[in-house]
Amino acid sequence: MGHRRIKIAIDGPAASGKSTTAREVAKRLGYLYIDSGAMYRAVTLMALRAGISTSEDEKVADIAAEIKISFRPNEERTEIYVNGEDVSRDIRTPRITANINPVAANFRVREILVEKQQELGKSGGVVMDGRDITTVVFPDAELKIFMNASPEERANRRVSELAGKNLSADYNAVLSSIKERDTADFTRAHGPLKQATDAVVIDTTLKSIEDQCREIYDLAMAIIEKNSSPEKN
Ligand code: CDP
């Protein structure tokens, strides 16, 4: 049919269900899924491995500029590689999460990663999730979603997610880490999390994964069909 492949941008706070939903929607559309948060996590991991504190802005930005990040989709998920090594597991540990805020606030790191993200999505056919995707990375995305859920629900989800990976976590500690990250995400000077005026807002507190996937998939299909209708072209 050869329809024009669109860009779908999804933003929202930590553990709001973005990645699971974005990955599934990408799979149904046959699009590439890019988890932009994984890139900030990868820079954090490489800095810590090099013995650099994540608040050393210049050194961390140099690492971001030097490393080669790539995504390799398989049937299950999209794995993230740094310099040829699969770091998908290592970037999700609480240690990375605890050290990530200065990396996300680092202006040069953001510039470097935003450019890589724009490159990855430039020909469309991509679902990307993060904090600044609807506002900075792809302000021209055909479909923009802002996903939210209460902090308590998000903490519950994160605890189960970690449990599924055999990582134990205390609910109260996870809840306070989520609230701390919300504050950092909403208030940083560069690339803060904010609701784009033209984003569709989806509160997932009481929604199933299937419902939110279908909602986004339907919105995407409506746009794709409209784009490929004869009166438009
Ligand atoms: O999975 P979770 O929601 O915990 O976070 P993530 O999407 O893996 O993102 C990790 C961190 O990277 C977040 O706390 C954000 O501060 C930052 N981030 C960002 O600054 N910009 C993005 N586009 C994506 C993530």
mmCIF file of N, CA and C in Angstrom, residues 62 82 85 88 113 158 162:
data_model
loop_
_atom_site.group_PDB
_atom_site.id
_atom_site.type_symbol
_atom_site.label_atom_id
_atom_site.label_comp_id
_atom_site.label_asym_id
_atom_site.label_seq_id
_atom_site.Cartn_x
_atom_site.Cartn_y
_atom_site.Cartn_z
ATOM 1 N N ASP A 62 31.713 14.439 27.315
ATOM 2 C CA ASP A 62 32.712 13.822 26.431
ATOM 3 C C ASP A 62 32.387 12.349 26.201
ATOM 4 N N VAL A 82 26.005 -0.421 23.411
ATOM 5 C CA VAL A 82 26.973 0.668 23.486
ATOM 6 C C VAL A 82 28.324 0.103 23.066
ATOM 7 N N GLU A 85 28.393 -3.582 22.788
ATOM 8 C CA GLU A 85 28.008 -4.428 23.928
ATOM 9 C C GLU A 85 26.531 -4.227 24.272
ATOM 10 N N SER A 88 21.425 -3.590 27.775
ATOM 11 C CA SER A 88 19.996 -3.464 28.094
ATOM 12 C C SER A 88 19.683 -3.746 29.562
ATOM 13 N N LEU A 113 22.412 13.765 22.433
ATOM 14 C CA LEU A 113 21.419 12.685 22.333
ATOM 15 C C LEU A 113 20.218 13.085 21.479
ATOM 16 N N ARG A 158 6.628 -0.001 39.106
ATOM 17 C CA ARG A 158 8.082 -0.120 39.083
ATOM 18 C C ARG A 158 8.552 -1.250 40.004
ATOM 19 N N LEU A 162 10.681 -4.453 38.717
ATOM 20 C CA LEU A 162 11.966 -4.859 39.284
ATOM 21 C C LEU A 162 11.885 -6.292 39.812
#
